[in-house]
Short mmCIF file of C-alpha atoms in Angstrom, two decimals:
data_model
loop_
_atom_site.label_atom_id
_atom_site.label_comp_id
_atom_site.label_asym_id
_atom_site.label_seq_id
_atom_site.Cartn_x
_atom_site.Cartn_y
_atom_site.Cartn_z
CA UNK A 1 96.85 229.88 213.24
CA UNK A 2 96.02 232.71 215.26
CA UNK A 3 96.68 231.86 219.22
CA UNK A 4 95.07 233.97 222.24
CA UNK A 5 96.87 237.11 221.52
CA UNK A 6 96.13 237.46 217.78
CA UNK A 7 92.64 236.69 219.20
CA UNK A 8 92.90 239.16 222.16
CA UNK A 9 94.06 241.69 220.04
CA UNK A 10 90.97 241.41 217.28
CA UNK A 11 88.69 242.40 220.04
CA UNK A 12 90.41 245.05 221.26
CA UNK A 13 90.81 246.21 217.38
CA UNK A 14 87.12 245.44 216.97
CA UNK A 15 85.42 246.91 220.27
CA UNK A 16 85.76 250.82 219.50
CA UNK A 17 84.34 249.99 216.21
CA UNK A 18 81.49 248.00 217.67
CA UNK A 19 81.16 248.56 221.34
CA UNK A 20 77.88 250.95 222.03
CA UNK A 21 76.56 250.26 218.04
CA UNK A 22 73.50 249.17 216.71
CA UNK A 23 74.16 246.45 213.99
CA UNK A 24 72.17 247.75 210.80
CA UNK A 25 73.30 245.45 208.73
CA UNK A 26 74.48 241.80 208.91
CA UNK A 27 75.05 240.43 205.64
CA UNK A 28 76.95 236.41 205.17
CA UNK A 29 78.34 236.57 202.14
CA UNK A 30 78.58 232.71 201.74
CA UNK A 31 76.81 229.41 202.98
CA UNK A 32 79.55 228.47 205.43
CA UNK A 33 83.01 228.21 207.29
CA UNK A 34 83.91 225.46 208.46
CA UNK A 35 80.28 224.91 209.23
CA UNK A 36 77.03 226.75 208.14
CA UNK A 37 76.97 229.92 209.46
CA UNK A 38 73.72 230.62 211.88
CA UNK A 39 70.46 230.28 209.80
CA UNK A 40 68.58 232.72 211.70
CA UNK A 41 72.34 235.21 212.75
CA UNK A 42 70.79 237.64 210.34
CA UNK A 43 67.61 237.82 212.01
CA UNK A 44 68.83 238.12 215.80
CA UNK A 45 71.63 240.66 215.07
CA UNK A 46 69.99 243.02 212.96
CA UNK A 47 68.54 246.35 215.08
CA UNK A 48 70.58 244.73 218.03
CA UNK A 49 73.12 246.98 219.76
CA UNK A 50 76.16 245.89 220.21
CA UNK A 51 76.85 245.96 224.21
CA UNK A 52 80.33 244.10 225.24
CA UNK A 53 83.38 242.47 223.66
CA UNK A 54 85.27 239.73 224.85
CA UNK A 55 87.47 236.46 224.12
CA UNK A 56 87.66 233.08 225.63
CA UNK A 57 90.63 231.12 224.76
CA UNK A 58 91.15 231.94 221.07
CA UNK A 59 87.10 232.84 219.92
CA UNK A 60 85.97 236.18 220.03
CA UNK A 61 82.35 237.10 222.10
CA UNK A 62 80.00 239.83 220.58
CA UNK A 63 77.44 240.68 223.07
CA UNK A 64 74.14 242.10 221.87
CA UNK A 65 71.28 244.41 223.92
CA UNK A 66 68.72 241.16 222.58
CA UNK A 67 70.41 238.53 225.51
CA UNK A 68 72.70 237.50 221.39
CA UNK A 69 76.24 236.50 221.87
CA UNK A 70 78.19 235.77 218.11
CA UNK A 71 81.17 233.84 218.70
CA UNK A 72 83.98 233.85 216.57
CA UNK A 73 86.95 231.58 215.50
CA UNK A 74 89.76 232.74 212.65
CA UNK A 75 90.71 229.79 212.51
CA UNK A 76 93.87 229.37 209.78
CA UNK A 77 93.74 232.66 208.02
CA UNK A 78 90.98 234.50 209.03
CA UNK A 79 90.81 238.21 210.21
CA UNK A 80 88.33 241.19 210.12
CA UNK A 81 88.51 244.20 208.13
CA UNK A 82 87.46 247.39 209.88
CA UNK A 83 86.31 249.15 207.33
CA UNK A 84 87.44 248.23 204.19
CA UNK A 85 87.45 250.29 200.61
CA UNK A 86 85.79 247.77 198.72
CA UNK A 87 84.45 244.09 199.63
CA UNK A 88 86.93 241.44 199.07
CA UNK A 89 85.98 237.95 198.08
CA UNK A 90 87.10 236.06 200.42
CA UNK A 91 84.91 238.03 202.82
CA UNK A 92 81.87 236.09 203.71
CA UNK A 93 80.53 237.70 206.99
CA UNK A 94 80.01 241.84 206.68
CA UNK A 95 78.65 244.09 210.04
CA UNK A 96 77.72 247.52 209.54
CA UNK A 97 76.23 249.84 212.13
CA UNK A 98 73.98 253.13 212.91
CA UNK A 99 77.02 255.39 212.19
CA UNK A 100 78.46 254.21 209.25
CA UNK A 101 81.37 251.66 210.53
CA UNK A 102 81.83 248.24 209.14
CA UNK A 103 83.51 244.84 209.57
CA UNK A 104 84.07 242.25 207.13
CA UNK A 105 85.17 238.61 207.91
CA UNK A 106 88.12 238.35 205.32
CA UNK A 107 88.85 233.83 206.18
CA UNK A 108 90.51 232.76 202.92
CA UNK A 109 91.00 228.54 204.38
CA UNK A 110 87.53 229.18 205.69
CA UNK A 111 88.58 226.90 208.26
CA UNK A 112 87.21 230.15 211.24
CA UNK A 113 83.44 229.46 212.40
CA UNK A 114 80.73 231.57 213.47
CA UNK A 115 78.43 230.27 216.27
CA UNK A 116 74.86 232.55 217.84
CA UNK A 117 74.06 231.42 221.05
CA UNK A 118 72.15 232.82 224.14
CA UNK A 119 74.58 234.78 226.29
CA UNK A 120 72.38 232.97 229.25
CA UNK A 121 73.58 229.22 227.23
CA UNK A 122 77.32 230.60 226.78
CA UNK A 123 79.53 229.02 229.70
CA UNK A 124 77.84 225.99 228.86
CA UNK A 125 78.38 225.38 224.92
CA UNK A 126 80.56 222.76 224.31
CA UNK A 127 82.92 224.22 223.54
CA UNK A 128 83.84 226.04 226.49
CA UNK A 129 82.71 223.33 229.06
CA UNK A 130 85.13 221.36 229.52
CA UNK A 131 88.13 224.66 229.30
CA UNK A 132 90.72 225.31 231.42
CA UNK A 133 91.46 227.99 232.57
CA UNK A 134 92.32 231.41 231.23
CA UNK A 135 96.01 232.32 231.55
CA UNK A 136 95.48 235.70 232.79
CA UNK A 137 93.31 235.05 235.04
CA UNK A 138 93.37 234.62 238.60
CA UNK A 139 92.50 231.28 238.41
CA UNK A 140 95.87 230.42 236.46
CA UNK A 141 98.47 229.45 239.73
CA UNK A 142 101.49 227.32 240.40
CA UNK A 143 99.14 225.69 242.62
CA UNK A 144 96.37 224.87 239.24
CA UNK A 145 99.02 223.33 237.82
CA UNK A 146 100.61 221.27 240.68
CA UNK A 147 97.89 219.50 241.36
CA UNK A 148 96.18 219.34 237.51
CA UNK A 149 99.56 217.79 236.27
CA UNK A 150 99.69 215.17 239.28
CA UNK A 151 101.18 212.07 237.78
CA UNK A 152 101.06 213.03 234.25
CA UNK A 153 103.65 211.34 232.78
CA UNK A 154 103.52 213.67 228.71
CA UNK A 155 106.06 216.34 228.83
CA UNK A 156 104.83 219.32 230.22
CA UNK A 157 105.27 220.91 226.49
CA UNK A 158 102.33 218.49 225.67
CA UNK A 159 100.46 219.64 228.96
CA UNK A 160 100.49 223.27 228.22
CA UNK A 161 98.62 222.57 224.60
CA UNK A 162 95.82 220.52 226.26
CA UNK A 163 93.00 223.29 225.76
CA UNK A 164 91.49 221.55 229.56
CA UNK A 165 95.19 222.56 231.58
CA UNK A 166 94.18 225.91 230.70
CA UNK A 167 92.51 227.61 227.76
CA UNK A 168 94.23 229.36 225.09
CA UNK A 169 97.16 228.53 224.43
CA UNK A 170 99.41 227.78 221.57
CA UNK A 171 102.52 226.28 219.81
CA UNK A 172 104.49 229.02 219.50
CA UNK A 173 103.76 231.53 223.14
CA UNK A 174 104.45 227.67 224.91
CA UNK A 175 107.65 227.56 223.47
CA UNK A 176 108.17 230.87 224.11
CA UNK A 177 107.85 230.68 227.57
CA UNK A 178 108.96 227.53 228.36
CA UNK A 179 112.34 228.71 227.41
CA UNK A 180 111.49 232.11 229.75
CA UNK A 181 111.06 229.74 232.62
CA UNK A 182 114.26 227.42 231.34
CA UNK A 183 111.98 224.70 231.25
CA UNK A 184 112.62 221.42 228.96
CA UNK A 185 109.58 221.40 227.00
CA UNK A 186 110.53 217.19 227.42
CA UNK A 187 110.04 217.35 230.29
CA UNK A 188 107.09 215.12 232.69
CA UNK A 189 105.03 217.39 233.19
CA UNK A 190 103.86 215.53 236.77
CA UNK A 191 107.85 216.24 237.93
CA UNK A 192 108.34 220.02 238.08
CA UNK A 193 108.53 221.23 241.21
CA UNK A 194 106.51 224.21 242.54
CA UNK A 195 108.96 226.38 242.45
CA UNK A 196 109.48 225.79 238.80
CA UNK A 197 106.01 226.70 238.44
CA UNK A 198 105.64 229.33 239.38
CA UNK A 199 108.52 230.64 237.35
CA UNK A 200 106.46 229.27 234.50
CA UNK A 201 102.97 230.61 235.16
CA UNK A 202 104.51 233.69 235.41
CA UNK A 203 106.50 233.18 231.90
CA UNK A 204 103.62 232.31 229.89
CA UNK A 205 101.76 235.74 231.58
CA UNK A 206 104.88 238.15 230.55
CA UNK A 207 105.06 235.99 227.35
CA UNK A 208 101.18 236.95 226.74
CA UNK A 209 100.68 240.12 227.59
CA UNK A 210 103.90 240.86 225.53
CA UNK A 211 102.50 239.32 222.51
CA UNK A 212 99.36 241.40 222.90
CA UNK A 213 101.44 244.46 223.83
CA UNK A 214 103.08 243.87 220.45
CA UNK A 215 99.96 243.49 218.37
CA UNK A 216 100.44 239.76 217.98
CA UNK A 217 102.89 237.58 215.50
CA UNK A 218 103.18 238.53 212.40
CA UNK A 219 102.96 234.47 210.96
CA UNK A 220 101.15 233.38 206.96
CA UNK A 221 97.88 235.43 207.08
CA UNK A 222 97.11 236.74 210.33
CA UNK A 223 96.87 240.90 210.65
CA UNK A 224 95.53 243.05 212.81
CA UNK A 225 91.73 244.28 212.11
CA UNK A 226 93.19 247.98 211.79
CA UNK A 227 95.33 246.15 208.60
CA UNK A 228 98.47 246.15 210.68
CA UNK A 229 101.27 243.43 211.08
CA UNK A 230 101.60 242.04 215.23
CA UNK A 231 105.45 241.81 215.54
CA UNK A 232 106.14 239.94 218.41
CA UNK A 233 107.72 237.61 215.82
CA UNK A 234 110.66 239.68 215.52
CA UNK A 235 110.84 238.95 219.84
CA UNK A 236 111.11 235.53 219.49
CA UNK A 237 113.59 234.11 221.56
CA UNK A 238 113.83 230.32 220.04
CA UNK A 239 110.46 230.34 218.27
CA UNK A 240 111.47 229.40 214.63
CA UNK A 241 115.31 229.74 215.28
CA UNK A 242 116.50 226.56 214.83
CA UNK A 243 120.94 226.16 214.40
CA UNK A 244 120.65 230.17 215.70
CA UNK A 245 122.61 231.10 219.02
CA UNK A 246 121.18 231.06 222.17
CA UNK A 247 121.40 234.22 224.83
CA UNK A 248 122.96 231.81 227.12
CA UNK A 249 125.61 230.24 224.29
CA UNK A 250 123.44 226.98 223.28
CA UNK A 251 122.12 226.28 219.76
CA UNK A 252 118.63 226.48 219.31
CA UNK A 253 117.00 223.10 218.44
CA UNK A 254 113.77 222.07 216.27
CA UNK A 255 112.23 218.52 217.03
CA UNK A 256 108.69 217.70 216.50
CA UNK A 257 105.94 216.13 219.15
CA UNK A 258 102.58 215.53 218.79
CA UNK A 259 103.00 217.01 215.20
CA UNK A 260 104.83 220.27 216.04
CA UNK A 261 108.05 221.48 216.26
CA UNK A 262 108.70 222.46 219.14
CA UNK A 263 112.32 225.02 219.38
CA UNK A 264 114.24 224.85 222.44
CA UNK A 265 117.38 225.55 223.83
CA UNK A 266 119.01 222.19 225.41
CA UNK A 267 121.51 223.83 227.76
CA UNK A 268 119.86 225.69 229.57
CA UNK A 269 116.49 224.44 229.67
CA UNK A 270 116.12 220.97 232.08
#
């Protein structure tokens, strides 16, 4: 599933194509993805000018001058294709601009979604209302984590995946950040000291920023809007490296928790 860096990369790839442009065509090429497309999507967006693009957690946001925001989620396999030479069977939403550019939302598995809200209501949308702070934002601090995790017996790995604690973090980058911070993913979240949480916050930001710079990770079907594959996967220190040597001299191991694989080095992560 595309995680925060992939969504951020997607938004940055769409911005030079859509920002400031008037939408002349909005075409849904099937009735639904994970859920139906908004029935008035075409009516409300055709003729509107895209003002800004942004991201909240793992969702992309496209704002217009009509006071509407289209919110998209890429699901398991979704991606936007910029200026496709031809439309493919799984291009389910097509946007065209007055200057002749077009983007197509391609989603073979149809686990993604598209919603349309009044921009003023976005913050109170149920999917956003309970989200924690953005990991790259100013509210995500070690002091915040210390309070949010106080008394929690669940593992730090599971707590970082809880979107109510921090928005947008996924399995890959949590594994990598915990390794960078030298914290065991099995450690009880409420028993991590403030200095170690400071190290963890720095690691989370560093891993996410490196992944964004690298264009995300090439896992399964993900590709950037320009069609290029992200290459952060070549920088993985532990994820997907079970049985391989760690830089500390230990061996990367894997275990399953919460239905997801966790990769870590028991020698240097405590």
